[in-house]
XYZ file of C-alpha atoms in Angstrom:
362
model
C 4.118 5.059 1.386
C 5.919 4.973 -2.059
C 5.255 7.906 -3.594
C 8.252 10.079 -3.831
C 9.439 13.526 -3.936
C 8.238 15.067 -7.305
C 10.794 16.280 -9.957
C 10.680 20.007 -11.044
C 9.251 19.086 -14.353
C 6.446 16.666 -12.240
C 5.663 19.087 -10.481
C 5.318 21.408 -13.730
C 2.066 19.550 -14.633
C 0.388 18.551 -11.547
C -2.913 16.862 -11.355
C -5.752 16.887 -9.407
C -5.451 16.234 -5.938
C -7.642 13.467 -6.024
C -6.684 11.822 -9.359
C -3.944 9.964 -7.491
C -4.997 9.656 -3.655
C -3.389 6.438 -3.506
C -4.109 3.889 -0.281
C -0.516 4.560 1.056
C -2.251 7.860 2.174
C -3.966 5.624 5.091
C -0.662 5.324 7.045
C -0.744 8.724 8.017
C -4.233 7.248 10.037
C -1.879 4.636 11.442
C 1.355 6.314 12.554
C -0.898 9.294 13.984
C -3.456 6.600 16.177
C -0.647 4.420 17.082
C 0.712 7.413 19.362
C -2.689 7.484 20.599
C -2.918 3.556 21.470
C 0.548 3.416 22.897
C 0.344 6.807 25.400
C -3.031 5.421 26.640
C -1.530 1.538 27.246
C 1.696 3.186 28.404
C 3.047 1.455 31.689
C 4.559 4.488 33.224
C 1.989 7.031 34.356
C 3.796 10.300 32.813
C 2.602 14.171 33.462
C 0.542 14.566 29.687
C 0.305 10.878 29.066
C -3.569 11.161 29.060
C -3.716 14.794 27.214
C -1.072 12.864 24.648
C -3.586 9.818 24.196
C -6.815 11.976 23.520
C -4.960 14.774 21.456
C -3.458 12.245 19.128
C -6.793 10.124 18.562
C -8.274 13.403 17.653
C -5.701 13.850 15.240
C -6.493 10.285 14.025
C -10.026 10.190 13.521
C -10.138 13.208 11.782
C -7.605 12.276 9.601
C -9.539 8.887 9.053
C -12.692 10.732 8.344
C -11.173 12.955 5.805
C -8.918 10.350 3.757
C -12.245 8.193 3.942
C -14.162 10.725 1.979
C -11.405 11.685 -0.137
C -10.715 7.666 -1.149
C -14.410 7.594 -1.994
C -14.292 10.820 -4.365
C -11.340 9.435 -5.970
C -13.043 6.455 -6.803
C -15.829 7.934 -8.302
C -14.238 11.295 -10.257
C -11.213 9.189 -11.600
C -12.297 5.668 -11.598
C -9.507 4.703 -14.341
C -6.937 6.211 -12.073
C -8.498 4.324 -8.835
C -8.733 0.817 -11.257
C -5.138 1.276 -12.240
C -3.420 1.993 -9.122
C -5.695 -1.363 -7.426
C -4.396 -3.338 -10.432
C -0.927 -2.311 -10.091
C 1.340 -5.177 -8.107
C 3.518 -2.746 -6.466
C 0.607 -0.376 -5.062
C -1.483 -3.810 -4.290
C 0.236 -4.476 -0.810
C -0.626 -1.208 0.555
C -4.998 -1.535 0.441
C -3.904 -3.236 3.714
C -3.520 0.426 5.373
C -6.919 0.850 5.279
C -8.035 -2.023 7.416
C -5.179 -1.332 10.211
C -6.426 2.546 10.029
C -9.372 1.564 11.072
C -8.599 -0.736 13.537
C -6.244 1.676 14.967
C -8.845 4.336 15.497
C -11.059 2.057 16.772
C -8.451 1.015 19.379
C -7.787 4.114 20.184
C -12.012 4.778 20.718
C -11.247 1.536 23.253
C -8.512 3.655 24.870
C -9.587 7.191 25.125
C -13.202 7.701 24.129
C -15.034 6.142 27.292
C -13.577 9.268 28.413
C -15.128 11.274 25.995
C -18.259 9.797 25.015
C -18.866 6.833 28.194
C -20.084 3.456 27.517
C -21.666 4.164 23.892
C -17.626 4.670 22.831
C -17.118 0.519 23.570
C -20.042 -0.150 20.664
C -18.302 2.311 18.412
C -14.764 0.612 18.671
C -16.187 -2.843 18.363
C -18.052 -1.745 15.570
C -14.653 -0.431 13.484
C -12.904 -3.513 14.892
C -15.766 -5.752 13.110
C -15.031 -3.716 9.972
C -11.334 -3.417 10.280
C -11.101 -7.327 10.770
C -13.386 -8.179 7.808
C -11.570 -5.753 5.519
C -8.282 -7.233 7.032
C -8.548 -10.555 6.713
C -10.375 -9.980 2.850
C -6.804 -8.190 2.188
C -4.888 -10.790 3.381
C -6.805 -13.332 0.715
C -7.206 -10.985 -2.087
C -4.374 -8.805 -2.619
C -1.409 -11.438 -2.286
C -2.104 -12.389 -5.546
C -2.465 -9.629 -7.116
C 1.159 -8.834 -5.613
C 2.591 -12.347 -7.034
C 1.408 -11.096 -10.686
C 4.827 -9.315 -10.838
C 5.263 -7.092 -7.749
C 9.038 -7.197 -6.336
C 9.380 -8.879 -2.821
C 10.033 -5.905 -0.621
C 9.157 -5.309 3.116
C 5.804 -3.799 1.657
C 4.424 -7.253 1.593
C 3.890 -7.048 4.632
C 1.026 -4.597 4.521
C -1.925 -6.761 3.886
C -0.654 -9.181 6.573
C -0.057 -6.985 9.662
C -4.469 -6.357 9.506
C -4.901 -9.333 11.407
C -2.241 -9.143 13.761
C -3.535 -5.826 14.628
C -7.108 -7.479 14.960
C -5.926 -9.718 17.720
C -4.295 -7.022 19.488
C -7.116 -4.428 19.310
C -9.817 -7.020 20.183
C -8.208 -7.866 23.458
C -9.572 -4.563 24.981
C -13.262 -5.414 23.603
C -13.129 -9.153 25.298
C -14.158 -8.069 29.217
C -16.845 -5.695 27.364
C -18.965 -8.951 25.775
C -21.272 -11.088 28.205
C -19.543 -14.023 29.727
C -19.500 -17.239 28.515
C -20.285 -18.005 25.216
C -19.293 -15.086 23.816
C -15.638 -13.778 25.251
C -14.317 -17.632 24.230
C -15.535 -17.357 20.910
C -13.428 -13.930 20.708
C -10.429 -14.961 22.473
C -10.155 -18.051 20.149
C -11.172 -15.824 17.332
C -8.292 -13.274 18.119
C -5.633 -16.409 19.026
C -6.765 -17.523 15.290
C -6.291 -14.023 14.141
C -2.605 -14.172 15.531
C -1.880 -17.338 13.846
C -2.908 -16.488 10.894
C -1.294 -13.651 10.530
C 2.465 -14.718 12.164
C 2.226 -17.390 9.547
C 1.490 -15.366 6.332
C 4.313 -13.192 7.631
C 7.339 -15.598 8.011
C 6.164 -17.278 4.712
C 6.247 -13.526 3.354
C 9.485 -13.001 4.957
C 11.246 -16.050 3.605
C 10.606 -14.504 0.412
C 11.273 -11.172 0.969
C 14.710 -12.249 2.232
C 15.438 -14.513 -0.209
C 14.801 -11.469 -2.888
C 16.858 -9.240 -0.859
C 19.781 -11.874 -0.763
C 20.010 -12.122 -4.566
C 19.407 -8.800 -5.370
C 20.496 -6.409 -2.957
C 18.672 -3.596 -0.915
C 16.322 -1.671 -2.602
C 16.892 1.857 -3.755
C 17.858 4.586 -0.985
C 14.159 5.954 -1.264
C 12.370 2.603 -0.681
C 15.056 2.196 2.365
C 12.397 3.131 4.616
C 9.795 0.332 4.201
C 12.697 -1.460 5.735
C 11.000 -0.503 9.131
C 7.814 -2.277 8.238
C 8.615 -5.571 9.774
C 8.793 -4.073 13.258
C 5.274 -3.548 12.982
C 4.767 -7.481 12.970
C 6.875 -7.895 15.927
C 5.780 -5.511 18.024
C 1.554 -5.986 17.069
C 2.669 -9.557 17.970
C 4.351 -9.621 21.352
C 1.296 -7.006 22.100
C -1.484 -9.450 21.243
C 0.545 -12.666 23.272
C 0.305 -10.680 26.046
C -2.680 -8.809 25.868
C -4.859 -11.557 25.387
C -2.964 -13.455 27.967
C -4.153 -10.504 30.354
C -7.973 -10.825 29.441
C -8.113 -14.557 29.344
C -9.006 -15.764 32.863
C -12.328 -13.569 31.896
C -13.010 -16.164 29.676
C -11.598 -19.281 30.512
C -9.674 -21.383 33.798
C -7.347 -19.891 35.580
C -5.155 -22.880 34.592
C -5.663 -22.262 31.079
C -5.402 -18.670 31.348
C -2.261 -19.229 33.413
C -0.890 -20.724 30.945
C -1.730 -18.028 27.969
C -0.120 -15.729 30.499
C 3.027 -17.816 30.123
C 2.752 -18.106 26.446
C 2.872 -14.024 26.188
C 5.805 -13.881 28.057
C 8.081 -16.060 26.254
C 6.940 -15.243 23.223
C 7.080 -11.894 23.711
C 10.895 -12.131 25.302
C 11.461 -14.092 22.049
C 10.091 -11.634 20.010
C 11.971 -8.676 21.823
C 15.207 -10.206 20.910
C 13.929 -10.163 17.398
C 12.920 -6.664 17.464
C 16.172 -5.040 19.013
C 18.024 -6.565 15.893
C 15.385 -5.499 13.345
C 15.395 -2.057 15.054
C 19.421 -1.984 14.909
C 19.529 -2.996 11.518
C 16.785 -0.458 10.160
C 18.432 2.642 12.062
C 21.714 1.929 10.599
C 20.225 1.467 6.886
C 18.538 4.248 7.310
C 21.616 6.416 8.208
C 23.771 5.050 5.377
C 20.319 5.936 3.105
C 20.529 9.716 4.610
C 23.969 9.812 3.948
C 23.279 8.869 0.495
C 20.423 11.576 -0.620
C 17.597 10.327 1.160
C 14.961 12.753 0.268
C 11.347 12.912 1.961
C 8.316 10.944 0.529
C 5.489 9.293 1.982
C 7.568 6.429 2.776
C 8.765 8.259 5.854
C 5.190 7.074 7.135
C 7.144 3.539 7.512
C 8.838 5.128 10.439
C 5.942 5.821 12.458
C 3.735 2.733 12.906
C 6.170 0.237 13.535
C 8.031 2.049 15.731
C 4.403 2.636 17.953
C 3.811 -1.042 17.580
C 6.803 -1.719 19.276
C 6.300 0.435 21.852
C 2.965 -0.982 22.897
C 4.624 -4.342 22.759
C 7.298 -3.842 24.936
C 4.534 -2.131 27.035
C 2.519 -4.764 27.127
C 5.590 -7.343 28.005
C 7.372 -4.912 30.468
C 3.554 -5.431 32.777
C 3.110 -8.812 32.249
C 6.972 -9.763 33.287
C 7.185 -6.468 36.197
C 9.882 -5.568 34.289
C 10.561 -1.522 35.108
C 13.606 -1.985 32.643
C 11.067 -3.105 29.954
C 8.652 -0.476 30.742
C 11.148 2.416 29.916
C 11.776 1.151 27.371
C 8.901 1.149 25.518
C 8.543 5.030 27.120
C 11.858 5.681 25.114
C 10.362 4.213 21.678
C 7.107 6.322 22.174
C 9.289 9.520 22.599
C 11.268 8.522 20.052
C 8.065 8.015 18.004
C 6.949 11.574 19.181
C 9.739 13.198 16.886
C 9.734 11.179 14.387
C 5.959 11.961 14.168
C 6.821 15.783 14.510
C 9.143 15.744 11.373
C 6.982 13.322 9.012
C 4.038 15.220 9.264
C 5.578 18.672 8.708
C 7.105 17.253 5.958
C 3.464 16.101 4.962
C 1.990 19.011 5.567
C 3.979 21.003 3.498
C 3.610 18.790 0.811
C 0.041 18.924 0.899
C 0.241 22.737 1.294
C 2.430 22.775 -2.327
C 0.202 20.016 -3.890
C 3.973 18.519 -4.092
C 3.162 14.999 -2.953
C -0.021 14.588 -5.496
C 1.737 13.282 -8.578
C 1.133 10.148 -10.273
C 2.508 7.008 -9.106
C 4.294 5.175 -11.253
């Protein structure tokens, strides 16, 4: 989500496509199935909402299908490339768009496949949520240090953090799916750890994000839109309090699960707070960046995700509390999503279509 709109005499000596398919690419997977996720978990039962679900995880998985192969030949045909850009503290964070595009598809499989492809669709999302996990929680382990070895604190942090998060969310729809007993406790506890785990990396992360930010200043107009990132902790967040709260009395007491219930709701009415302010603060930053000569790059991607993850969280909050305020809400930040979506990935497109966005990252 870095790379940025080529100069005239970049673009004078292009390379191969593939030379520098860098992992950033991956969040085009994520803001595409995020649409998907939130117009299938939607609380408002729209004209299109279903058509809107299956269209977009189309979209998704063949987009995930494509980069996969593509990441793989890039690997193998430019190796130093692929070794440079994995060594490289400021391109580090963003391996951990791989994990949540998987995990994203696969929720989306949850979602809208049965409908598709029946039962056999359940085995196919746990089976990317097993890999998505493993390769998120290996992110969250591996690449922080690499991003400590002189990467700049920046929202991008974030990246190999949010994996898990997204984990707990996405495995709440596999839990009533596994036999009882045994086996739905060991993955609600697993997916409570997952949450933990992940809200702690990122206020640690964000401490020292902030405290960067506080000595040096914002970062330059055409990073401005990472700025966005950290919705996509909040929102993943109040989604997995209450989601899991939902599935929980299929897996333990109804006093217990009572109790989760409440959990997700405060948290989640915490967490909105939160989120409004983030939101406010990102729209106006990102005005004042437009107003300054903010040009189009894959950062734009940073719009996309968080913005669905939000909208799934307020979903998910506006049912648990019978909130119809809440509800549209989260209806207005998947519309809003819609056209953001619309403009980022014509923008894409035609970058593709020029070879204008396959330039070497710096």
């Amino acid at each position: 989500m870095l790379t940025t709109a080529p100069t005239p005499a970049t673009t004078a000596r292009r390379s191969p496509a593939l030379a520098h398919l860098t992992p950033n690419w991956f969040a085009v997977v994520m803001g595409t199935g995020i649409i998907a996720v939130g117009a299938a978990s939607l609380p408002v039962d729209l004209p299109g909402r279903d058509s809107v679900a299956r269209g977009f995880w189309v979209l998704a998985t063949a987009a995930l299908l494509l980069l996969s192969v593509a990441f793989a030949a890039h690997w193998v045909r430019h190796r130093e490339q692929a070794l440079g850009y994995a060594r490289n503290p400021a391109m580090a964070p963003f391996y951990g768009a791989l994990p949540m595009a998987v995990l994203t598809v696969g929720a989306g499989t949850a979602a809208v496949g049965t409908e598709i492809f029946g039962p056999s669709a359940i085995v196919v999302a746990a089976a990317l949520w097993a890999l998505g996990t493993v390769a998120g929680v290996a992110a969250a382990v591996v690449v922080p240090p690499r991003m400590l070895s002189g990467g700049t604190p920046s929202p991008v942090w974030l990246m190999p953090v949010v994996p898990s998060m997204v984990s707990a969310t996405t495995g709440a729809a596999l839990i009533p799916h596994l036999p009882e007993g045994q086996a739905r406790l060991a993955m609600l506890i697993g997916c409570y750890a997952l949450f933990a785990m992940a809200l702690t990396a990122a206020i640690v992360t964000m401490a020292v994000v902030i405290r960067h930010l506080a000595r040096t200043g914002l970062p330059a107009v055409q990073a401005i839109p990472t700025m966005w990132i950290p919705l996509g902790i909040i929102g993943q967040s109040m989604a997995a309090a209450n989601l899991l709260g939902r599935v929980s009395d299929t897996a333990v007491s109804s006093g217990a699960a009572a109790g989760l219930r409440a959990f997700g709701v405060a948290y989640g009415t915490a967490m909105a707070g939160v989120g409004v302010l983030v939101l406010g603060y990102a729209c106006l930053l990102t005005a004042r960046a437009a107003g300054r000569g903010l040009r189009f790059s894959m950062s734009w991607w940073s719009f996309t995700f968080p913005l669905g993850a939000c909208a799934v969280g307020a979903g998910a909050l506006g049912i648990a509390t019978d909130s119809v305020a809440v509800q549209w809400f989260s209806v207005a930040l998947l519309a809003s999503l819609l056209a953001i979506w619309a403009v980022v990935a014509a923008n894409t497109a035609r970058g593709v279509w020029t070879r204008a966005l396959f330039v070497p990252v710096p």
